mmCIF file of C-alpha atoms and ligand atoms in Angstrom:
data_model
loop_
_atom_site.group_PDB
_atom_site.id
_atom_site.type_symbol
_atom_site.label_atom_id
_atom_site.label_comp_id
_atom_site.label_asym_id
_atom_site.label_seq_id
_atom_site.Cartn_x
_atom_site.Cartn_y
_atom_site.Cartn_z
ATOM 1 C CA MET N 1 0.000 0.000 0.000
ATOM 2 C CA LEU N 2 2.817 2.431 0.929
ATOM 3 C CA ASP N 3 4.549 1.638 -2.355
ATOM 4 C CA ASP N 4 1.326 2.428 -4.188
ATOM 5 C CA LEU N 5 1.085 5.780 -2.430
ATOM 6 C CA LEU N 6 4.682 6.687 -3.288
ATOM 7 C CA ARG N 7 4.114 5.731 -6.947
ATOM 8 C CA ILE N 8 0.868 7.696 -7.115
ATOM 9 C CA GLU N 9 2.575 10.768 -5.658
ATOM 10 C CA ARG N 10 5.433 10.486 -8.166
ATOM 11 C CA GLU N 11 3.073 10.067 -11.102
ATOM 12 C CA PHE N 12 0.899 12.918 -9.869
ATOM 13 C CA ASN N 13 3.844 15.309 -9.552
ATOM 14 C CA GLN N 14 5.068 14.399 -13.006
ATOM 15 C CA ALA N 15 1.616 14.859 -14.549
ATOM 16 C CA LEU N 16 1.254 18.224 -12.861
ATOM 17 C CA ASP N 17 4.670 19.301 -14.168
ATOM 18 C CA GLU N 18 3.633 18.374 -17.672
ATOM 19 C CA ALA N 19 0.317 20.194 -17.386
ATOM 20 C CA GLY N 20 2.221 23.451 -16.840
ATOM 21 C CA SER N 21 -0.146 26.378 -16.692
ATOM 22 C CA ASP N 22 -2.830 24.896 -18.930
ATOM 23 C CA PRO N 23 -5.992 25.146 -16.805
ATOM 24 C CA ASP N 24 -7.792 22.372 -18.728
ATOM 25 C CA ALA N 25 -4.939 19.940 -18.170
ATOM 26 C CA VAL N 26 -4.858 20.811 -14.446
ATOM 27 C CA GLU N 27 -8.582 20.106 -14.207
ATOM 28 C CA ALA N 28 -8.147 16.748 -15.942
ATOM 29 C CA ILE N 29 -5.484 15.806 -13.385
ATOM 30 C CA ARG N 30 -7.815 16.774 -10.541
ATOM 31 C CA VAL N 31 -10.472 14.442 -11.881
ATOM 32 C CA ARG N 32 -7.934 11.686 -12.320
ATOM 33 C CA TYR N 33 -6.408 11.926 -8.831
ATOM 34 C CA LEU N 34 -9.301 13.089 -6.666
ATOM 35 C CA GLY N 35 -12.394 12.063 -8.633
ATOM 36 C CA ARG N 36 -14.696 9.152 -7.885
ATOM 37 C CA LYS N 37 -12.733 6.733 -10.041
ATOM 38 C CA ALA N 38 -9.345 7.899 -8.769
ATOM 39 C CA GLU N 39 -6.843 5.323 -7.572
ATOM 40 C CA LEU N 40 -6.679 7.021 -4.169
ATOM 41 C CA THR N 41 -10.429 6.650 -3.754
ATOM 42 C CA GLY N 42 -10.040 3.005 -4.632
ATOM 43 C CA LEU N 43 -7.312 2.575 -2.040
ATOM 44 C CA MET N 44 -9.537 4.171 0.564
ATOM 45 C CA LYS N 45 -12.185 1.580 -0.170
ATOM 46 C CA LYS N 46 -9.614 -1.167 0.147
ATOM 47 C CA LEU N 47 -8.736 -0.096 3.722
ATOM 48 C CA GLY N 48 -11.323 -2.537 5.020
ATOM 49 C CA THR N 49 -9.281 -5.461 3.708
ATOM 50 C CA LEU N 50 -6.326 -4.502 5.861
ATOM 51 C CA SER N 51 -5.671 -5.770 9.304
ATOM 52 C CA LYS N 52 -6.759 -3.741 12.311
ATOM 53 C CA GLU N 53 -3.132 -2.816 13.100
ATOM 54 C CA GLU N 54 -2.255 -1.615 9.595
ATOM 55 C CA ARG N 55 -5.496 0.312 8.981
ATOM 56 C CA PRO N 56 -4.920 3.605 10.942
ATOM 57 C CA ALA N 57 -1.453 4.275 9.509
ATOM 58 C CA ALA N 58 -2.562 3.462 5.969
ATOM 59 C CA GLY N 59 -5.667 5.635 6.281
ATOM 60 C CA LYS N 60 -3.561 8.497 7.602
ATOM 61 C CA ALA N 61 -1.032 8.134 4.763
ATOM 62 C CA ILE N 62 -3.803 8.160 2.136
ATOM 63 C CA ASN N 63 -5.354 11.252 3.696
ATOM 64 C CA ILE N 64 -2.023 13.061 3.841
ATOM 65 C CA LEU N 65 -1.410 12.314 0.174
ATOM 66 C CA LYS N 66 -4.939 13.410 -0.690
ATOM 67 C CA GLN N 67 -4.346 16.714 1.104
ATOM 68 C CA LYS N 68 -0.980 17.191 -0.631
ATOM 69 C CA VAL N 69 -2.589 16.461 -4.007
ATOM 70 C CA ALA N 70 -5.460 18.821 -3.293
ATOM 71 C CA ALA N 71 -3.092 21.614 -2.186
ATOM 72 C CA SER N 72 -0.836 21.172 -5.223
ATOM 73 C CA LEU N 73 -3.846 21.152 -7.539
ATOM 74 C CA GLN N 74 -5.204 24.308 -5.964
ATOM 75 C CA ASN N 75 -1.861 25.955 -6.382
ATOM 76 C CA ALA N 76 -1.577 24.848 -10.025
ATOM 77 C CA ALA N 77 -5.143 25.983 -10.764
ATOM 78 C CA ASP N 78 -4.407 29.422 -9.272
ATOM 79 C CA GLN N 79 -1.295 29.730 -11.361
ATOM 80 C CA ALA N 80 -3.069 28.619 -14.504
ATOM 81 C CA GLY N 81 -5.807 31.203 -13.837
ATOM 82 C CA ASN N 82 -3.231 33.926 -13.371
ATOM 83 C CA ALA N 83 -1.442 32.926 -16.521
ATOM 84 C CA ARG N 84 -4.672 32.997 -18.478
ATOM 85 C CA ARG N 85 -5.553 36.469 -17.149
ATOM 86 C CA THR N 86 -2.067 37.780 -17.859
ATOM 87 C CA ALA N 87 -2.248 36.451 -21.402
ATOM 88 C CA ARG N 88 -5.628 38.086 -21.930
ATOM 89 C CA LEU N 89 -4.416 41.417 -20.542
ATOM 90 C CA ALA N 90 -1.374 41.303 -22.791
ATOM 91 C CA GLN N 91 -3.625 40.755 -25.761
ATOM 92 C CA GLU N 92 -5.975 43.548 -24.797
ATOM 93 C CA ARG N 93 -3.312 46.052 -23.930
ATOM 94 C CA LEU N 94 -3.785 49.568 -25.277
ATOM 95 C CA ASP N 95 -0.759 51.501 -26.417
ATOM 96 C CA VAL N 96 -1.555 54.826 -24.818
ATOM 97 C CA THR N 97 1.508 56.400 -26.423
ATOM 98 C CA LEU N 98 0.062 56.069 -29.946
ATOM 99 C CA PRO N 99 -0.776 59.518 -31.367
ATOM 100 C CA PRO N 100 -4.553 59.902 -31.631
ATOM 101 C CA ARG N 101 -6.339 60.400 -34.913
ATOM 102 C CA MET N 102 -7.768 63.884 -34.484
ATOM 103 C CA PRO N 103 -11.339 64.408 -35.637
ATOM 104 C CA TRP N 104 -11.723 67.155 -38.212
ATOM 105 C CA THR N 105 -13.329 70.277 -36.882
ATOM 106 C CA GLY N 106 -14.585 73.282 -38.758
ATOM 107 C CA THR N 107 -12.401 76.344 -39.094
ATOM 108 C CA VAL N 108 -13.164 79.997 -39.505
ATOM 109 C CA HIS N 109 -13.104 81.087 -43.142
ATOM 110 C CA PRO N 110 -10.308 83.593 -43.835
ATOM 111 C CA THR N 111 -12.832 86.200 -44.977
ATOM 112 C CA THR N 112 -14.825 85.775 -41.763
ATOM 113 C CA HIS N 113 -11.622 85.924 -39.765
ATOM 114 C CA ALA N 114 -10.603 89.176 -41.450
ATOM 115 C CA ARG N 115 -14.068 90.653 -40.930
ATOM 116 C CA ARG N 116 -14.064 89.829 -37.227
ATOM 117 C CA GLU N 117 -10.608 91.290 -36.747
ATOM 118 C CA LEU N 118 -11.544 94.493 -38.547
ATOM 119 C CA GLU N 119 -14.791 94.760 -36.579
ATOM 120 C CA SER N 120 -12.894 94.528 -33.349
ATOM 121 C CA ILE N 121 -10.426 97.204 -34.472
ATOM 122 C CA PHE N 122 -13.252 99.574 -35.410
ATOM 123 C CA ARG N 123 -15.141 98.805 -32.199
ATOM 124 C CA GLY N 124 -11.985 99.728 -30.318
ATOM 125 C CA LEU N 125 -12.106 103.114 -32.054
ATOM 126 C CA GLY N 126 -15.708 103.692 -30.923
ATOM 127 C CA TYR N 127 -17.549 102.590 -34.072
ATOM 128 C CA THR N 128 -20.871 100.754 -33.983
ATOM 129 C CA VAL N 129 -21.389 97.753 -36.273
ATOM 130 C CA GLU N 130 -24.511 98.101 -38.431
ATOM 131 C CA SER N 131 -26.122 95.946 -41.070
ATOM 132 C CA GLY N 132 -28.558 96.389 -43.925
ATOM 133 C CA PRO N 133 -30.449 94.207 -46.393
ATOM 134 C CA GLU N 134 -28.689 92.558 -49.344
ATOM 135 C CA VAL N 135 -31.843 93.001 -51.411
ATOM 136 C CA GLU N 136 -32.132 96.748 -51.754
ATOM 137 C CA ASP N 137 -34.258 99.155 -53.711
ATOM 138 C CA ASP N 138 -33.216 101.841 -56.149
ATOM 139 C CA PHE N 139 -33.484 104.628 -53.600
ATOM 140 C CA TYR N 140 -30.928 103.262 -51.143
ATOM 141 C CA ASN N 141 -28.512 101.722 -53.611
ATOM 142 C CA PHE N 142 -28.483 104.641 -56.063
ATOM 143 C CA GLN N 143 -30.776 107.598 -55.694
ATOM 144 C CA ALA N 144 -30.010 108.619 -52.106
ATOM 145 C CA LEU N 145 -26.335 108.194 -52.971
ATOM 146 C CA ASN N 146 -26.622 111.002 -55.506
ATOM 147 C CA MET N 147 -27.180 108.735 -58.479
ATOM 148 C CA PRO N 148 -30.483 109.751 -60.074
ATOM 149 C CA PRO N 149 -31.982 107.337 -62.652
ATOM 150 C CA GLU N 150 -30.149 108.745 -65.665
ATOM 151 C CA HIS N 151 -26.787 108.868 -63.885
ATOM 152 C CA PRO N 152 -24.024 107.189 -65.949
ATOM 153 C CA ALA N 153 -22.358 105.687 -62.856
ATOM 154 C CA ARG N 154 -25.268 103.239 -62.670
ATOM 155 C CA ASP N 155 -24.128 101.537 -65.873
ATOM 156 C CA GLY N 156 -20.728 100.803 -64.414
ATOM 157 C CA ALA N 157 -22.256 99.141 -61.384
ATOM 158 C CA ASP N 158 -23.195 95.935 -63.264
ATOM 159 C CA THR N 159 -26.282 95.508 -61.144
ATOM 160 C CA PHE N 160 -28.282 92.308 -60.690
ATOM 161 C CA TYR N 161 -31.899 93.452 -60.965
ATOM 162 C CA LEU N 162 -34.747 91.533 -59.350
ATOM 163 C CA ASP N 163 -38.493 91.701 -59.879
ATOM 164 C CA GLY N 164 -40.514 94.527 -58.392
ATOM 165 C CA GLY N 165 -37.892 97.273 -58.708
ATOM 166 C CA LEU N 166 -35.568 95.510 -56.285
ATOM 167 C CA LEU N 167 -31.906 94.728 -56.808
ATOM 168 C CA LEU N 168 -28.948 93.054 -55.106
ATOM 169 C CA ARG N 169 -26.947 95.834 -53.488
ATOM 170 C CA THR N 170 -23.809 96.619 -55.459
ATOM 171 C CA HIS N 171 -22.040 98.084 -52.444
ATOM 172 C CA THR N 172 -22.512 98.573 -48.690
ATOM 173 C CA SER N 173 -22.998 102.344 -49.109
ATOM 174 C CA PRO N 174 -26.840 102.094 -48.833
ATOM 175 C CA VAL N 175 -26.266 101.354 -45.148
ATOM 176 C CA GLN N 176 -24.856 104.893 -44.827
ATOM 177 C CA ILE N 177 -28.320 106.213 -45.717
ATOM 178 C CA ARG N 178 -30.178 103.766 -43.471
ATOM 179 C CA THR N 179 -27.949 104.587 -40.513
ATOM 180 C CA MET N 180 -28.249 108.348 -40.955
ATOM 181 C CA GLN N 181 -32.027 108.022 -41.202
ATOM 182 C CA ASN N 182 -32.135 106.139 -37.903
ATOM 183 C CA ARG N 183 -29.552 107.932 -35.807
ATOM 184 C CA LYS N 184 -28.584 111.533 -35.262
ATOM 185 C CA PRO N 185 -24.953 112.652 -35.579
ATOM 186 C CA PRO N 186 -22.371 112.436 -34.207
ATOM 187 C CA LEU N 187 -22.054 108.899 -35.498
ATOM 188 C CA LYS N 188 -19.292 106.464 -36.274
ATOM 189 C CA MET N 189 -20.353 103.222 -37.852
ATOM 190 C CA ILE N 190 -19.151 100.373 -39.986
ATOM 191 C CA CYS N 191 -21.223 97.924 -41.962
ATOM 192 C CA PRO N 192 -19.702 94.635 -43.107
ATOM 193 C CA GLY N 193 -21.623 92.577 -45.636
ATOM 194 C CA ARG N 194 -22.035 90.843 -48.973
ATOM 195 C CA VAL N 195 -22.355 92.803 -52.178
ATOM 196 C CA TYR N 196 -23.150 91.649 -55.720
ATOM 197 C CA ARG N 197 -21.990 92.640 -59.188
ATOM 198 C CA ARG N 198 -22.202 91.051 -62.619
ATOM 199 C CA ASP N 199 -18.501 90.245 -62.732
ATOM 200 C CA TRP N 200 -16.751 86.917 -63.091
ATOM 201 C CA ASP N 201 -13.055 86.560 -63.818
ATOM 202 C CA ALA N 202 -9.746 85.827 -62.073
ATOM 203 C CA THR N 203 -9.861 88.929 -59.911
ATOM 204 C CA HIS N 204 -13.611 89.606 -59.722
ATOM 205 C CA LEU N 205 -16.453 87.549 -58.309
ATOM 206 C CA PRO N 206 -20.213 88.110 -58.605
ATOM 207 C CA MET N 207 -20.393 88.208 -54.805
ATOM 208 C CA PHE N 208 -17.790 89.681 -52.532
ATOM 209 C CA HIS N 209 -17.501 91.311 -49.133
ATOM 210 C CA GLN N 210 -17.166 94.953 -48.203
ATOM 211 C CA ILE N 211 -16.975 97.012 -45.064
ATOM 212 C CA GLU N 212 -18.417 100.500 -45.223
ATOM 213 C CA ALA N 213 -17.210 103.079 -42.737
ATOM 214 C CA LEU N 214 -19.024 106.339 -42.055
ATOM 215 C CA VAL N 215 -18.208 109.128 -39.624
ATOM 216 C CA VAL N 216 -20.448 112.179 -39.310
ATOM 217 C CA ASP N 217 -19.857 115.061 -36.914
ATOM 218 C CA GLU N 218 -19.160 118.765 -36.885
ATOM 219 C CA GLY N 219 -15.781 119.615 -38.344
ATOM 220 C CA ILE N 220 -14.808 116.231 -39.801
ATOM 221 C CA THR N 221 -12.093 116.622 -42.450
ATOM 222 C CA MET N 222 -10.192 114.628 -45.033
ATOM 223 C CA GLY N 223 -7.352 114.545 -42.486
ATOM 224 C CA ASP N 224 -9.595 112.485 -40.189
ATOM 225 C CA LEU N 225 -10.177 110.065 -43.055
ATOM 226 C CA LYS N 226 -6.480 109.592 -43.750
ATOM 227 C CA GLY N 227 -5.593 109.363 -40.054
ATOM 228 C CA THR N 228 -8.328 106.802 -39.401
ATOM 229 C CA MET N 229 -7.160 104.638 -42.276
ATOM 230 C CA ASP N 230 -3.563 104.761 -41.082
ATOM 231 C CA VAL N 231 -4.579 103.604 -37.597
ATOM 232 C CA VAL N 232 -6.848 100.826 -38.889
ATOM 233 C CA TRP N 233 -4.282 99.352 -41.323
ATOM 234 C CA LYS N 234 -1.464 99.586 -38.790
ATOM 235 C CA ARG N 235 -3.554 97.715 -36.229
ATOM 236 C CA TYR N 236 -4.699 95.149 -38.766
ATOM 237 C CA PHE N 237 -1.344 94.432 -40.391
ATOM 238 C CA GLY N 238 0.662 95.223 -37.304
ATOM 239 C CA GLY N 239 3.572 96.819 -39.097
ATOM 240 C CA ARG N 240 4.661 99.493 -41.474
ATOM 241 C CA VAL N 241 1.736 100.246 -43.749
ATOM 242 C CA ARG N 242 1.429 103.371 -45.824
ATOM 243 C CA THR N 243 -1.877 104.651 -47.168
ATOM 244 C CA ARG N 244 -2.133 106.498 -50.468
ATOM 245 C CA LEU N 245 -5.149 108.476 -51.672
ATOM 246 C CA ARG N 246 -5.689 108.992 -55.413
ATOM 247 C CA PRO N 247 -8.320 111.395 -56.743
ATOM 248 C CA ALA N 248 -11.313 109.464 -58.100
ATOM 249 C CA TYR N 249 -14.961 110.036 -58.769
ATOM 250 C CA PHE N 250 -17.865 108.561 -56.797
ATOM 251 C CA PRO N 251 -21.187 110.442 -56.999
ATOM 252 C CA PHE N 252 -21.746 110.203 -53.231
ATOM 253 C CA VAL N 253 -18.494 111.838 -52.086
ATOM 254 C CA GLU N 254 -16.796 115.155 -52.799
ATOM 255 C CA PRO N 255 -13.869 115.225 -52.902
ATOM 256 C CA GLY N 256 -13.582 111.551 -53.675
ATOM 257 C CA CYS N 257 -10.650 109.221 -53.956
ATOM 258 C CA GLU N 258 -9.515 105.677 -54.306
ATOM 259 C CA TYR N 259 -6.987 104.510 -51.784
ATOM 260 C CA ASP N 260 -4.171 102.023 -51.778
ATOM 261 C CA ILE N 261 -2.037 100.485 -49.060
ATOM 262 C CA SER N 262 1.587 99.562 -49.514
ATOM 263 C CA CYS N 263 1.785 95.909 -50.554
ATOM 264 C CA GLN N 264 2.159 93.722 -47.467
ATOM 265 C CA VAL N 265 3.617 90.831 -49.440
ATOM 266 C CA CYS N 266 6.685 92.656 -50.801
ATOM 267 C CA ALA N 267 6.669 95.649 -48.404
ATOM 268 C CA GLY N 268 6.266 97.965 -51.369
ATOM 269 C CA ASP N 269 9.191 96.687 -53.446
ATOM 270 C CA GLY N 270 6.989 95.263 -56.179
ATOM 271 C CA CYS N 271 5.832 91.660 -56.590
ATOM 272 C CA ARG N 272 3.348 89.486 -58.466
ATOM 273 C CA ILE N 273 0.498 90.268 -56.058
ATOM 274 C CA CYS N 274 0.763 94.053 -56.456
ATOM 275 C CA LYS N 275 1.681 93.720 -60.136
ATOM 276 C CA GLN N 276 5.096 95.277 -59.426
ATOM 277 C CA SER N 277 3.540 98.577 -58.315
ATOM 278 C CA GLY N 278 4.169 98.210 -54.577
ATOM 279 C CA TRP N 279 0.552 99.257 -53.887
ATOM 280 C CA ILE N 280 -2.739 97.401 -53.472
ATOM 281 C CA GLU N 281 -6.017 99.116 -54.169
ATOM 282 C CA LEU N 282 -8.449 98.578 -51.279
ATOM 283 C CA GLY N 283 -11.455 100.733 -52.102
ATOM 284 C CA GLY N 284 -13.031 104.134 -52.508
ATOM 285 C CA ALA N 285 -13.390 106.971 -50.037
ATOM 286 C CA GLY N 286 -14.168 110.636 -49.659
ATOM 287 C CA MET N 287 -16.138 113.344 -47.907
ATOM 288 C CA VAL N 288 -19.883 112.710 -47.791
ATOM 289 C CA HIS N 289 -21.611 114.673 -50.572
ATOM 290 C CA PRO N 290 -24.094 117.318 -49.331
ATOM 291 C CA ALA N 291 -26.776 115.762 -51.563
ATOM 292 C CA VAL N 292 -26.351 112.476 -49.663
ATOM 293 C CA PHE N 293 -26.797 114.246 -46.335
ATOM 294 C CA GLU N 294 -29.950 115.857 -47.661
ATOM 295 C CA ALA N 295 -31.378 112.570 -48.908
ATOM 296 C CA ALA N 296 -30.723 111.021 -45.486
ATOM 297 C CA GLY N 297 -32.088 113.976 -43.493
ATOM 298 C CA VAL N 298 -28.788 115.323 -42.127
ATOM 299 C CA ASP N 299 -28.088 119.075 -42.214
ATOM 300 C CA PRO N 300 -25.098 119.607 -44.574
ATOM 301 C CA GLU N 301 -24.589 123.127 -43.230
ATOM 302 C CA LEU N 302 -23.909 121.767 -39.769
ATOM 303 C CA TYR N 303 -22.210 118.444 -40.378
ATOM 304 C CA THR N 304 -19.445 116.985 -42.483
ATOM 305 C CA GLY N 305 -18.385 113.396 -42.707
ATOM 306 C CA PHE N 306 -16.123 110.906 -44.380
ATOM 307 C CA ALA N 307 -16.907 107.487 -45.770
ATOM 308 C CA PHE N 308 -14.884 104.663 -47.182
ATOM 309 C CA GLY N 309 -15.454 101.167 -48.434
ATOM 310 C CA LEU N 310 -13.021 98.300 -48.350
ATOM 311 C CA GLY N 311 -12.928 94.845 -49.856
ATOM 312 C CA ILE N 312 -12.661 92.289 -47.052
ATOM 313 C CA ASP N 313 -11.672 89.446 -49.374
ATOM 314 C CA ARG N 314 -8.851 91.471 -50.775
ATOM 315 C CA ILE N 315 -7.552 92.545 -47.391
ATOM 316 C CA ALA N 316 -7.678 88.907 -46.219
ATOM 317 C CA MET N 317 -5.648 87.887 -49.272
ATOM 318 C CA MET N 318 -3.033 90.480 -48.358
ATOM 319 C CA LYS N 319 -2.885 89.361 -44.767
ATOM 320 C CA TYR N 320 -2.577 85.648 -45.507
ATOM 321 C CA GLY N 321 -0.615 85.897 -48.758
ATOM 322 C CA ILE N 322 -3.379 84.269 -50.820
ATOM 323 C CA ASP N 323 -2.784 84.968 -54.493
ATOM 324 C CA ASP N 324 -6.017 83.773 -56.098
ATOM 325 C CA LEU N 325 -9.380 85.227 -55.157
ATOM 326 C CA ARG N 326 -11.163 82.049 -56.244
ATOM 327 C CA LEU N 327 -9.551 80.075 -53.420
ATOM 328 C CA LEU N 328 -11.768 82.020 -51.039
ATOM 329 C CA MET N 329 -14.930 80.794 -52.744
ATOM 330 C CA GLU N 330 -14.227 77.191 -53.706
ATOM 331 C CA ASN N 331 -14.569 75.732 -50.205
ATOM 332 C CA ASP N 332 -11.690 73.329 -50.758
ATOM 333 C CA THR N 333 -11.081 71.963 -47.265
ATOM 334 C CA ARG N 334 -7.388 71.401 -47.983
ATOM 335 C CA PHE N 335 -7.147 75.175 -48.314
ATOM 336 C CA LEU N 336 -9.618 76.171 -45.597
ATOM 337 C CA ARG N 337 -8.175 73.863 -42.937
ATOM 338 C CA GLN N 338 -5.058 76.046 -42.819
ATOM 339 C CA PHE N 339 -7.019 78.872 -41.174
ATOM 340 C CA PRO N 340 -6.853 80.597 -38.821
ATOM 341 C CA LEU N 341 -3.083 80.588 -39.260
HETATM 342 N N1 LIG M 1 -19.197 102.215 -52.545
HETATM 343 C C1 LIG M 1 -17.980 102.363 -53.268
HETATM 344 C C2 LIG M 1 -17.686 101.088 -54.050
HETATM 345 O O1 LIG M 1 -18.226 100.068 -53.729
HETATM 346 C C3 LIG M 1 -16.814 102.608 -52.352
HETATM 347 C C4 LIG M 1 -16.935 103.881 -51.582
HETATM 348 C C5 LIG M 1 -17.450 103.892 -50.323
HETATM 349 C C6 LIG M 1 -16.510 105.078 -52.142
HETATM 350 C C7 LIG M 1 -17.545 105.074 -49.599
HETATM 351 C C8 LIG M 1 -16.596 106.262 -51.436
HETATM 352 C C9 LIG M 1 -17.103 106.233 -50.173
HETATM 353 O O2 LIG M 1 -16.912 101.094 -54.973
#
């Protein structure tokens, strides 16, 4: 009997070694050595055939081996469980050092960005921000701006006409009239917005963006106009910008001018963007015509004022070094995702 026990223990240990950390193999060994048909169970049953003297020692030896086997099996099962969990964790491990794939988010369009920046500059100078309708009538777009029906300047405006005497505004200047009708001077306002003209080539689009500026008070001069422009461009471009006024005709200002800023791409030396001139034309300006004041109900004997318009798209192109106006309209995300810079 003792020999049997020693053999069983040896075989058990060897089997357990071979099972390693395979939980199924460990379970099979448990069934084989502790189950109902196990040899040890059989030996237990055979105790009755032994003599009275041999029985207690043999029973004790069987029980000790059973306990050893049970303890070893428990140990092996624990280890197998650990090994299985470790293997699973290794498989599931996340590499938290991998760079994430960033979701695409929308960006602010360069024209919008330029508009917001300019608005904040003008607000800082005490201007209010006004708006007006894009569908205008003849009075606001032309007549009140000193362009009666037969005025030749209307032809040059390339207007989109709509039914019922309405039209798409060709400039933001009608908002000058609307503002003066609603508020008494002194006033300082800007109006950013879309304007429409029948134009379509590399440097002109049928829709583009302007900002109108209007200042009305007693004693406003052309010097205020030039000084205001200098401050605004310096704040916007943050560097050395010169402003140049060139005499030009607009029916709603007198004197009137077009104005340029020194090219921000080449600093005035001459480049492709400024067509080698060193200057970029930004818009028209001048002193508000007395006829405009009268149409808007402001006393031209008491007040003077200046007004100017600027192309937001063009100023954004300058700021960001964009050399094709169409890029601003095509909504190509490869282009737009670069903004704000
Ligand atoms: N409205 C003019 C244009 O669109 C620009 C302008 C504005 C000129 C104000 C003079 C004064 O061309």
